[in-house]
Short mmCIF file of C-alpha atoms and ligand atoms in Angstrom, two decimals:
data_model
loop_
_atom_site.label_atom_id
_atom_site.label_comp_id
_atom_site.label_asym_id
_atom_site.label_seq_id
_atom_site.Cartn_x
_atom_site.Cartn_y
_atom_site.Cartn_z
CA UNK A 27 13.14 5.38 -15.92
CA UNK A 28 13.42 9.05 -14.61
CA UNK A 29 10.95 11.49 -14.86
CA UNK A 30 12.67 12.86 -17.45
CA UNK A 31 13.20 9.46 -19.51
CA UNK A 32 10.44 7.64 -18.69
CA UNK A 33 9.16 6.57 -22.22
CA UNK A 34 5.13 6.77 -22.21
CA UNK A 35 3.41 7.86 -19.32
CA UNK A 36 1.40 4.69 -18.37
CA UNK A 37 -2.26 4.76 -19.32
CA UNK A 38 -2.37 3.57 -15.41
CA UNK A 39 -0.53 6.96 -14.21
CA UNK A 40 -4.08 8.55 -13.89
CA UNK A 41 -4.42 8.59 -10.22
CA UNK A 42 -5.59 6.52 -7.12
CA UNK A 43 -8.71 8.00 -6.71
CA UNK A 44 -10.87 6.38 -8.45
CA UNK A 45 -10.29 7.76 -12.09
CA UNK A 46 -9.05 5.38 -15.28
CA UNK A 47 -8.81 2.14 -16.44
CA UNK A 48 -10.42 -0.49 -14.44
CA UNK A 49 -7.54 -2.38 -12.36
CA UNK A 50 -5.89 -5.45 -13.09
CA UNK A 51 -5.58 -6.25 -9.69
CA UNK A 52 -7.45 -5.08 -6.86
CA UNK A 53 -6.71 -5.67 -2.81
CA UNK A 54 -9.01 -4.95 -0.59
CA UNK A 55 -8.32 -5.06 3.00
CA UNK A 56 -5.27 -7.79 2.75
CA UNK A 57 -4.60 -9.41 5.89
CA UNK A 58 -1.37 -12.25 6.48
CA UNK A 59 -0.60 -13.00 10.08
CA UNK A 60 1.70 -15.87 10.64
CA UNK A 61 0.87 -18.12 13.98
CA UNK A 62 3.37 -18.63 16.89
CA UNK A 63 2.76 -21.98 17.91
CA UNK A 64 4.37 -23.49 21.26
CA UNK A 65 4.61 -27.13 22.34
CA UNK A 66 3.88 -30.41 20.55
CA UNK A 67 0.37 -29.35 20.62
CA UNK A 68 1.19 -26.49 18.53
CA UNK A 69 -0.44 -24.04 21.00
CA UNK A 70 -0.97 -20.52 19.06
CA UNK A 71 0.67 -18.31 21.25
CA UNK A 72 0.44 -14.95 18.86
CA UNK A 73 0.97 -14.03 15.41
CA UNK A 74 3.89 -11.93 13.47
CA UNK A 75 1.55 -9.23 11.42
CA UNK A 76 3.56 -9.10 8.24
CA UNK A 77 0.89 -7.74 6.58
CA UNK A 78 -2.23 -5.76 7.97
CA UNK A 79 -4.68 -4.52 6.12
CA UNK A 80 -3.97 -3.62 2.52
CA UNK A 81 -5.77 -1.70 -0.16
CA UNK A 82 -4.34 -0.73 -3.13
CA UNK A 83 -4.94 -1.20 -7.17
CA UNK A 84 -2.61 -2.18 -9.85
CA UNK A 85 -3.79 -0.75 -13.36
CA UNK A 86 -2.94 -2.11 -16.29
CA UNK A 87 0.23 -0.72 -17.94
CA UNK A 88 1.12 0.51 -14.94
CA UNK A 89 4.57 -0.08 -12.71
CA UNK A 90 3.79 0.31 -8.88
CA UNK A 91 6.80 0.35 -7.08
CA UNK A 92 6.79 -0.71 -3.37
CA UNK A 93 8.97 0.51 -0.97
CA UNK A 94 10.17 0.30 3.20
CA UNK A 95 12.65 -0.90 5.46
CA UNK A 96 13.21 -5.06 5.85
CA UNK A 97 10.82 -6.73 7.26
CA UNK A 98 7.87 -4.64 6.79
CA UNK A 99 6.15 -7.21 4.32
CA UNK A 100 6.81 -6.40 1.27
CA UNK A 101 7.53 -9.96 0.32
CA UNK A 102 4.65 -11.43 2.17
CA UNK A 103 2.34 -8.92 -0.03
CA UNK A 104 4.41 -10.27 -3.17
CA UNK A 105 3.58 -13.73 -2.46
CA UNK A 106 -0.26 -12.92 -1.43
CA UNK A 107 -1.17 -10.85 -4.34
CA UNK A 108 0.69 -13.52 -6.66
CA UNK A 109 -1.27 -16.32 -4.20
CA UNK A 110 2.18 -18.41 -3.09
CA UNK A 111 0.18 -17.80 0.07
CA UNK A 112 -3.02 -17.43 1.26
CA UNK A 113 -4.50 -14.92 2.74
CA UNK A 114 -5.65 -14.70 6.41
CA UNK A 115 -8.08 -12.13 5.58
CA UNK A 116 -9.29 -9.28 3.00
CA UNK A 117 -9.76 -9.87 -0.81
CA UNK A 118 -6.95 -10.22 -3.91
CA UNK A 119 -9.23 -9.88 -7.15
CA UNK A 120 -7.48 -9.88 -11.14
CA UNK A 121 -9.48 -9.00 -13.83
CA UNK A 122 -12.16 -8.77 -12.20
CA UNK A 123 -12.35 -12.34 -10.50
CA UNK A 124 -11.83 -12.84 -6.60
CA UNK A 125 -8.87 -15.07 -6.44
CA UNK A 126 -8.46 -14.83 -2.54
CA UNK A 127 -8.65 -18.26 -1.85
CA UNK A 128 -8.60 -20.30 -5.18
CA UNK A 129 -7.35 -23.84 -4.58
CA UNK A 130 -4.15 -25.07 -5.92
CA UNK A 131 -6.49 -26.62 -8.92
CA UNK A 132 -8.46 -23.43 -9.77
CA UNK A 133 -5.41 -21.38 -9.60
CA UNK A 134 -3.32 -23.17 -12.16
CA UNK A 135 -4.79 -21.54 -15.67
CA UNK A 136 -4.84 -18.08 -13.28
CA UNK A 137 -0.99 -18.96 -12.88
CA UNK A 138 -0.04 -18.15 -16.55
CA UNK A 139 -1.10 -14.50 -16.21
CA UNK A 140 0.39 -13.75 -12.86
CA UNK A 141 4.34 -14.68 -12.48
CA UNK A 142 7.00 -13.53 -9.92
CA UNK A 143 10.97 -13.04 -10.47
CA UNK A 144 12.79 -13.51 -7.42
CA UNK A 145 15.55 -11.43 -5.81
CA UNK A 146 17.65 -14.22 -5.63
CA UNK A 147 19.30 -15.16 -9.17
CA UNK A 148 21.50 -17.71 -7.67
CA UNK A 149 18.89 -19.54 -5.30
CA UNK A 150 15.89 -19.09 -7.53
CA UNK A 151 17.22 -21.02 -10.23
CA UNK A 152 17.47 -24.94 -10.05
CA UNK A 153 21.39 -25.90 -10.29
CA UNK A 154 20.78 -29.32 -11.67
CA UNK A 155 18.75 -28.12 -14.82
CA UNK A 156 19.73 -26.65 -17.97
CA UNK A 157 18.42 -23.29 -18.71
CA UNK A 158 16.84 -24.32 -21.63
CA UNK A 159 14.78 -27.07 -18.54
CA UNK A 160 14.48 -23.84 -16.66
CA UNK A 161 13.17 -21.68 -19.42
CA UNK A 162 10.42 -24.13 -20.49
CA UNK A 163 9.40 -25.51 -16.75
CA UNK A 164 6.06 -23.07 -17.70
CA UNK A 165 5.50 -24.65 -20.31
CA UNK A 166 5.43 -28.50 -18.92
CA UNK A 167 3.89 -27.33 -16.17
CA UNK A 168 0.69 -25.75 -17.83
CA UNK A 169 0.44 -28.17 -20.32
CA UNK A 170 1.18 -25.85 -23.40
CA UNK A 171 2.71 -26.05 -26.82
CA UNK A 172 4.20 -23.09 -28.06
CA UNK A 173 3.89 -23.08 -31.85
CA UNK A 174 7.45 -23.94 -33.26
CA UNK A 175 8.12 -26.05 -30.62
CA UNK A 176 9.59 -25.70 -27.15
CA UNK A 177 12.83 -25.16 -27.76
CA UNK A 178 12.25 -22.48 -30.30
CA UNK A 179 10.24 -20.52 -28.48
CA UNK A 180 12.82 -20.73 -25.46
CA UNK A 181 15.39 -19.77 -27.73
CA UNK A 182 13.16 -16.80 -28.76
CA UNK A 183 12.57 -16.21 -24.89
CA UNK A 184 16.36 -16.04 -24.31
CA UNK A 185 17.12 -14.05 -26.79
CA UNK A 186 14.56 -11.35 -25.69
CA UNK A 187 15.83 -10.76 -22.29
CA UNK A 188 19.57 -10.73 -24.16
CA UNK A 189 21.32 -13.95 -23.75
CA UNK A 190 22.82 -15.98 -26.52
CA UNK A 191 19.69 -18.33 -27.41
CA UNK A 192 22.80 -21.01 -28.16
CA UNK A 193 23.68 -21.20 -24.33
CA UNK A 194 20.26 -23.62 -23.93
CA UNK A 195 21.97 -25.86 -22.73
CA UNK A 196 24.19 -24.36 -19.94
CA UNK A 197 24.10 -24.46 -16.32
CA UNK A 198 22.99 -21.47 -13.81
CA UNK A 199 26.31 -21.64 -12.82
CA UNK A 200 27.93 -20.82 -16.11
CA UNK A 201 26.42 -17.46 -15.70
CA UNK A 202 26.70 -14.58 -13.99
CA UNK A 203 24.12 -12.61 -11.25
CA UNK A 204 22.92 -10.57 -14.09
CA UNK A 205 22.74 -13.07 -16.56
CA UNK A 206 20.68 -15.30 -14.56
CA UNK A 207 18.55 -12.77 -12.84
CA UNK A 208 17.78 -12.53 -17.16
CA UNK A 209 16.90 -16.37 -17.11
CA UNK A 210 14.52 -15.54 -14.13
CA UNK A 211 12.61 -12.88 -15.98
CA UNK A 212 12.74 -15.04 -19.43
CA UNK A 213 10.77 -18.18 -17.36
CA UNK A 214 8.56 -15.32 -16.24
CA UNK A 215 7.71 -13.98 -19.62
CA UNK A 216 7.41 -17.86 -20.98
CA UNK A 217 3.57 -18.04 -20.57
CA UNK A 218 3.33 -14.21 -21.35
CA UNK A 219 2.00 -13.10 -18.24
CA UNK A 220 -0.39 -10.19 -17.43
CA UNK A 221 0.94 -9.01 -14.07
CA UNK A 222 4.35 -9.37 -13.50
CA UNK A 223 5.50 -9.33 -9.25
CA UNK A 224 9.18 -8.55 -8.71
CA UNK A 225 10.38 -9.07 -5.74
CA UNK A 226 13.80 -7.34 -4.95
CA UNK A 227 14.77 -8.20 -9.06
CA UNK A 228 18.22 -6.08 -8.92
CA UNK A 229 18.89 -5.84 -5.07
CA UNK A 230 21.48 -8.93 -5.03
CA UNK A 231 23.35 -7.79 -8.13
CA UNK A 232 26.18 -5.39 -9.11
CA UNK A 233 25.70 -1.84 -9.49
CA UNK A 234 26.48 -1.33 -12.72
CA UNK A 235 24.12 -4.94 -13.27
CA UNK A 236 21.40 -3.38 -12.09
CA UNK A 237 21.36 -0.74 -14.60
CA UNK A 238 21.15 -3.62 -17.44
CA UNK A 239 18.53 -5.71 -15.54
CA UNK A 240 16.24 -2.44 -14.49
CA UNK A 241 16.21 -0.94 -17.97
CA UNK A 242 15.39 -4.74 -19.46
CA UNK A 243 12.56 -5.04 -17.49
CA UNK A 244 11.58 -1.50 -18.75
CA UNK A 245 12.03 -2.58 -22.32
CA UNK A 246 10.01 -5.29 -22.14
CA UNK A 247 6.74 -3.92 -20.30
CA UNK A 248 6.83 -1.91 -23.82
CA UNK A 249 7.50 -4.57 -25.93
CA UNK A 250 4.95 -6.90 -24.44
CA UNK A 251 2.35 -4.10 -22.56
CA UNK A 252 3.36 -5.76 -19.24
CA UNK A 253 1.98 -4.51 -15.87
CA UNK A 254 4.26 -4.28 -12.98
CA UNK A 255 4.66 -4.59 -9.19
CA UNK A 256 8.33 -3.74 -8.38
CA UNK A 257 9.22 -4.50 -4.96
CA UNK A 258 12.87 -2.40 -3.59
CA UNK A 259 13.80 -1.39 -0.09
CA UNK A 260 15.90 0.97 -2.42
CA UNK A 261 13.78 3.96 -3.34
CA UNK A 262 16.30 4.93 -6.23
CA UNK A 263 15.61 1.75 -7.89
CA UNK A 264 12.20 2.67 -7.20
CA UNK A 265 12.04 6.30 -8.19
CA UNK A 266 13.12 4.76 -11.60
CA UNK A 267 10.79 2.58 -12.53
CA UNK A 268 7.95 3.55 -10.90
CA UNK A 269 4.82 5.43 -11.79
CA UNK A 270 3.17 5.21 -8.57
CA UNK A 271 4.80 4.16 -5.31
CA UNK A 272 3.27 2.69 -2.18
CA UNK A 273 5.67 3.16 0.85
CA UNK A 274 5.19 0.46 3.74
CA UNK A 275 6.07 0.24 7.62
CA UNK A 276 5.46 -2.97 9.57
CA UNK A 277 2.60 -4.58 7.64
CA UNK A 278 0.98 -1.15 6.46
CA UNK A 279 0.77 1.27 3.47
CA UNK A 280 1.38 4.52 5.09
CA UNK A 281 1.25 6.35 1.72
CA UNK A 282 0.65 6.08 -2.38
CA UNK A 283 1.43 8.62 -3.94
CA UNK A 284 1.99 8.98 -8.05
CA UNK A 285 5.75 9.44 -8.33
CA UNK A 286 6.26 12.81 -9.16
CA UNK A 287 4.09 14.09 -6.42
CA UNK A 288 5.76 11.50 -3.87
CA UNK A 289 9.38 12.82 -4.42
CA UNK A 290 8.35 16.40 -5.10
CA UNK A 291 5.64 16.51 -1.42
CA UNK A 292 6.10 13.54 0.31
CA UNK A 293 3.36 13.90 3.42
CA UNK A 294 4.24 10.63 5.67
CA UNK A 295 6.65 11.06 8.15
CA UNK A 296 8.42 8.15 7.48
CA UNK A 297 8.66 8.58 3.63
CA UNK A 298 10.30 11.86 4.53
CA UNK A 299 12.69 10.39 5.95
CA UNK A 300 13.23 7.38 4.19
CA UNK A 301 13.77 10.20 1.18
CA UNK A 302 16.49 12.47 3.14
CA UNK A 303 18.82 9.59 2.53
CA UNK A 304 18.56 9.19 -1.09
CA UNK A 305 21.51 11.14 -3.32
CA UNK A 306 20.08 13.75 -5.56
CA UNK A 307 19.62 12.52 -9.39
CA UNK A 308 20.02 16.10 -10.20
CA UNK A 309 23.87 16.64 -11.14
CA UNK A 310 23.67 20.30 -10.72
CA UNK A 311 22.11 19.65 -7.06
CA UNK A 312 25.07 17.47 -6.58
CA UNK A 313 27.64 19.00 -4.01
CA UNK A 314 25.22 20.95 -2.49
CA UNK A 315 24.38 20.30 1.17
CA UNK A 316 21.12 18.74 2.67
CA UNK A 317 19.51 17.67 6.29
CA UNK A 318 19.11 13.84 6.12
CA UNK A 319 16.44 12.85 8.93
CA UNK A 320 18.31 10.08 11.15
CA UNK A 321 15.74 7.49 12.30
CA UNK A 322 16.54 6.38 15.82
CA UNK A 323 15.83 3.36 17.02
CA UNK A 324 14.71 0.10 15.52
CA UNK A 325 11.49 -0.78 13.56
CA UNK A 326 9.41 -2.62 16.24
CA UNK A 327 8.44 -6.03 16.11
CA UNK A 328 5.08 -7.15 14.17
CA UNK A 329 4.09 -9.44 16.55
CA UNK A 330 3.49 -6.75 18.77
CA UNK A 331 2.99 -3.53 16.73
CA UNK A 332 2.51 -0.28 18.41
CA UNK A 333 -0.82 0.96 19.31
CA UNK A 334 -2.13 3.67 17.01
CA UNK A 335 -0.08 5.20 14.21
CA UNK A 336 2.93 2.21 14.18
CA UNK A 337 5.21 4.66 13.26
CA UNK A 338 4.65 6.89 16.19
CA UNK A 339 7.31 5.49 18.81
CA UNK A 340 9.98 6.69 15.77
CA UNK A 341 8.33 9.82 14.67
CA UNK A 342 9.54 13.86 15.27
CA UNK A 343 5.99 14.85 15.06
CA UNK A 344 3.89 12.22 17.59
CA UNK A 345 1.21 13.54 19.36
CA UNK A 346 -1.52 11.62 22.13
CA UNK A 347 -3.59 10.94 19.16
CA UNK A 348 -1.18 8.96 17.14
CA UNK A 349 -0.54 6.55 20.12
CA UNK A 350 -4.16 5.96 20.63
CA UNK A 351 -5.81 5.85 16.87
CA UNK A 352 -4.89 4.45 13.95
CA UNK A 353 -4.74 7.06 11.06
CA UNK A 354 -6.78 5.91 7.78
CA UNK A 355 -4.99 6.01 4.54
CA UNK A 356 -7.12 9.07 3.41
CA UNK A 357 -6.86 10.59 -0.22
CA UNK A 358 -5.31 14.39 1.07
CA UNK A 359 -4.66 15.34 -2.73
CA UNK A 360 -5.44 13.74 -6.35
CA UNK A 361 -3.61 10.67 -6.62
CA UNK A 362 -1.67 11.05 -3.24
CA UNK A 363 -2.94 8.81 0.02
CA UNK A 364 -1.73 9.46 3.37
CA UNK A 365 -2.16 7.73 6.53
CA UNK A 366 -0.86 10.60 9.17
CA UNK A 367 -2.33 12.71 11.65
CA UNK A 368 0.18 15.34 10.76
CA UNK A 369 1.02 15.12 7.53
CA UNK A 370 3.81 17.18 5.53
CA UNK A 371 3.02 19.12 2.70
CA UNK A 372 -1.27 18.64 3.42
CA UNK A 373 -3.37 20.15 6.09
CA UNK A 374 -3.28 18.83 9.66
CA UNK A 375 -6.10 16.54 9.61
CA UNK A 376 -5.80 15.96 14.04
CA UNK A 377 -5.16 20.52 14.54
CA UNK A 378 -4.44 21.30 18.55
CA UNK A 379 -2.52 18.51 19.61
CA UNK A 380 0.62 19.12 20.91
CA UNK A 381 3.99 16.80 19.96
CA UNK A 382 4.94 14.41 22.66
CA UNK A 383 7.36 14.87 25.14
CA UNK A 384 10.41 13.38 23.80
CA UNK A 385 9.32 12.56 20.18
CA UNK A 386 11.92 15.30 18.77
CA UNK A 387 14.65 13.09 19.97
CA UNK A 388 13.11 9.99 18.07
CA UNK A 389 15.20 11.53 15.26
CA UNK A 390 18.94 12.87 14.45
CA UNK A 391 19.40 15.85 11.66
CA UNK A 392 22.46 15.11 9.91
CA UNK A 393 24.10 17.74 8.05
CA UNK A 394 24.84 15.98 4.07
CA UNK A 395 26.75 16.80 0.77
CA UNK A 396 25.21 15.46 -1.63
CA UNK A 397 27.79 13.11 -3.83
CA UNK A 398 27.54 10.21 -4.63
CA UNK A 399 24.63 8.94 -7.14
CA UNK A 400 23.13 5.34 -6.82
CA UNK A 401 19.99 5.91 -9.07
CA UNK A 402 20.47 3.24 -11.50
CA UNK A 403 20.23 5.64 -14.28
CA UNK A 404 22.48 7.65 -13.19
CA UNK A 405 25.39 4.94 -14.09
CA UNK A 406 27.90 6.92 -15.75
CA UNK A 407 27.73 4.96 -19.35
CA UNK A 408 31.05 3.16 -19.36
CA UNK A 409 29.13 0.75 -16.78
CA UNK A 410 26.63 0.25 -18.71
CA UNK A 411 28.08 -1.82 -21.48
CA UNK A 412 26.60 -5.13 -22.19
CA UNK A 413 27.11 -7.83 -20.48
CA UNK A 414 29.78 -10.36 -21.20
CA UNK A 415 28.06 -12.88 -22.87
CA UNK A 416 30.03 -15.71 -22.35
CA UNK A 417 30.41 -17.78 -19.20
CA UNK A 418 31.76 -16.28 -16.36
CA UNK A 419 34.34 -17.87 -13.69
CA UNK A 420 31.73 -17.15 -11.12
CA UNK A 421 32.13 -19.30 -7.98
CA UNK A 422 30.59 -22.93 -8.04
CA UNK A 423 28.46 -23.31 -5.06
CA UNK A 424 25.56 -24.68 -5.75
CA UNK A 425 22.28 -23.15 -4.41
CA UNK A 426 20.80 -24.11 -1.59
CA UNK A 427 17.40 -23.71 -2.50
CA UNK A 428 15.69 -25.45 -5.66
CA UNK A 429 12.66 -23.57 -5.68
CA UNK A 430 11.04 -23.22 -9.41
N1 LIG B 16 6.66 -17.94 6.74
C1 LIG B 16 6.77 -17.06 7.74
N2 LIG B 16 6.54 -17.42 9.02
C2 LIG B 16 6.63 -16.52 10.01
N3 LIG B 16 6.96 -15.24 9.86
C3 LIG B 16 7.22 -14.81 8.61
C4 LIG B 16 7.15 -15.69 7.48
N4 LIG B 16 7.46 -14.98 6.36
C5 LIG B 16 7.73 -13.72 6.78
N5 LIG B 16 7.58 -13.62 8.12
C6 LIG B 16 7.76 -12.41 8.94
O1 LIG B 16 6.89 -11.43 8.42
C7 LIG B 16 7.48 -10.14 8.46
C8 LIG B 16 7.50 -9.57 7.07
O2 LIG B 16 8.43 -10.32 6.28
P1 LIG B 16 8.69 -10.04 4.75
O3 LIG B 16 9.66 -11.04 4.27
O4 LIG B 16 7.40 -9.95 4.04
O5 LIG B 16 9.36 -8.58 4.80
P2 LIG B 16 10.13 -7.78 3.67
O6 LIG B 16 9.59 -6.39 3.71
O7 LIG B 16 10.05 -8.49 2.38
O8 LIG B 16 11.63 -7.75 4.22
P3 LIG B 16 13.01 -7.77 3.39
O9 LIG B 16 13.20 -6.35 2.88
O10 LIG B 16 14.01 -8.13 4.42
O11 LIG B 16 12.89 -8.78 2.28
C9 LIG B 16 8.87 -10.35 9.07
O12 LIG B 16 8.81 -10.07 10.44
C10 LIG B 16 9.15 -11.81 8.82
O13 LIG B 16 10.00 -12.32 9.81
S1 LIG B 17 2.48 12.37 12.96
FE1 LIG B 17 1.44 10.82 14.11
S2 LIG B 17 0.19 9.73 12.60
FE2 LIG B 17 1.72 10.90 11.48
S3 LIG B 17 3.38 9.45 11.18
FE3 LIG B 17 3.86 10.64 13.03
S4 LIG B 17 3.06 9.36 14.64
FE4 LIG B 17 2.11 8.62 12.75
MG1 LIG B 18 11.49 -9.32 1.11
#
């Protein structure tokens, strides 16, 4: 939701520094590097640093949004924190317990409270089974009997994330994105889960689809008191379900900020600019003109990430230090991290230096009006009506992926 329409402030809004409810999850120091092998011998030649070194919290209650450009490793932290993968280094903890490298065995009754909805509605979702199989795959696989049976409680499932409970025994393909991007989030709520990982949940679908989906999911962190890690490289999907944000650039967190002081200061670089390009929610902003920061240049590759500050061979403000050291994520303001030499909006934390040669050309100004709106609630209402139920003529092709 919006600042304005966000329901209840989450008991987890309190701040990053230290204050509130003990965290849910905690991740200290997260660390995936993938090997490049060569040869039959499967030489390791290097390593693509998807993820380097992160430390954040996720209270409970809370929705953490995650933001940056593809690539950057957003999904790889998804499938760490949620341990599809392991870790190469640093500590996931939940509740408490360090879960870092739990074997397959150990993880399974861990498994019920932390689940993961997929971007992909069409791939994530196993062609060959019924929903009513898909729905109550939790179930088989952990061994549990709902109380009124299986199927009832599916039924009870489907009807909570707004499908006809009668359709149990369709196909994924009988349904639309949106529809089945609800069948993804109904097997996620099955073993009613804790933490709840969403990785891209609205990026494949319609616009007007991902209104629906977006304001489901926040209907039913109040209904059930769910905790959330949304992952978007959109930051209005972001900005609207969000209560704190953590922006990333090629495996780091370059800032986490609670939302309101993210969109109303942002202090990285990057998360400035990132920001320049999102239309204003504000209709009586709308029409009026704006600078939109132009990164030039592409993000560089994580298997050989620049020296320093990554961001520095793309930023305006680069100076000798941010080539050489690495800036720590530092806490500039209550509830706001940084990791920048020269922040925005905060005191210089490297005074004297002097910008690079060159680094004022590592971005274009661009001259904007403000139009167009993409801020899921800012779907003008005759989009937002429900859903056809009934099956759609969507196309056929089967998935290529079966993954459950
Ligand atoms: N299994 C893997 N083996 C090798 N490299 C991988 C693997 N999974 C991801 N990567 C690499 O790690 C980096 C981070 O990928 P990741 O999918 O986490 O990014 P992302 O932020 O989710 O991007 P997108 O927005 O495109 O989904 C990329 O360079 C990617 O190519
Ligand atoms: S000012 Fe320096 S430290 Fe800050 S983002 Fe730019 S390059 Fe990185
Ligand atoms: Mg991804």
């Amino acid at each position: 939701m919006t600042e304005l329409n966000k329901k209840t402030p989450a008991p987890a809004a309190a701040g990053s520094d230290g204050s509130g409810p003990e965290p849910l999850l905690k991740v200290d120091g997260l660390v995936k590097h993938f090997p490049i092998t060569k040869g039959v011998l499967k030489r390791k030649v290097g390593a693509v640093q998807a993820v380097d070194g992160l430390t954040f919290d996720v209270r409970p209650g809370e929705t953490l949004g995650v933001v940056g450009e593809s690539g950057c490793g957003k999904s790889t932290m998804g499938r760490l924190v949620t341990r599809l993968l392991e870790p190469t280094g640093g500590k996931v903890e939940f509740q408490g317990r360090d879960i870092t490298h739990l074997s397959a065995g150990r993880l399974r009754p861990m498994r019920r409270d932390i689940q993961m909805i997929f971007q992909d509605p069409y791939g994530s979702l196993n062609p060959r089974h019924t929903v009513g199989g898909i729905v109550s795959t939790p179930f088989r696989l952990q061994g549990v009997k709902p109380e009124g049976g299986v199927k009832a409680e599916v039924q009870r499932l489907l009807e909570l994330v707004g499908l006809n409970p009668e359709h149990y025994n369709r196909y994924p393909h009988e349904f639309s994105g949106g529809q089945r991007q609800r069948i993804g989030i109904a097997r996620a709520l099955a073993l009613k889960p804790k933490l709840v990982v969403a990785d891209e949940p609205v990026s494949a679908l319609d616009v007007s689809i991902q209104a629906q989906v977006v304001n489901l999911l926040d209907d039913l962190q109040d209904e059930l008191g769910l905790t959330y890690m949304i992952i978007a490289h959109d930051l209005s999907v972001i900005r609207h379900v969000s209560d704190r944000i953590a922006v990333m650039y090629l495996g780091k967190i370059v800032e986490l900020a609670d939302r309101k002081s993210l969109y109303e200061a942002p202090m990285h670089p990057y998360t400035k600019a990132l920001m320049s390009a999102v239309p204003v929610p504000d209709p009586r902003r709308r029409g009026a003109k704006s600078d939109r920061i132009l990164l030039k240049g592409d993000v560089p590759s994580p298997i050989s990430p620049p020296a320093g500050c990554r961001f520095h061979t793309r930023c305006w403000k680069a100076t000798e230090i941010c080539g050489t050291t690495e800036p720590p994520l530092l806490q500039l303001k209550t509830g706001h991290q940084v990791a920048c030499h020269h922040p925005e909006n905060a005191p210089d934390q490297a005074p004297g230096e002097q910008v690079l040669a060159g680094a004022r050309e590592a971005v274009e100004l661009v001259t904007v009006t403000k139009a167009e709106p993409s801020d899921p609630a800012e779907v003008p209402e005759s989009a937002k009506a429900p859903e056809p139920e009934e099956a759609t003529d969507a196309p056929d092709a089967a998935p290529d992926s079966t993954k459950e």
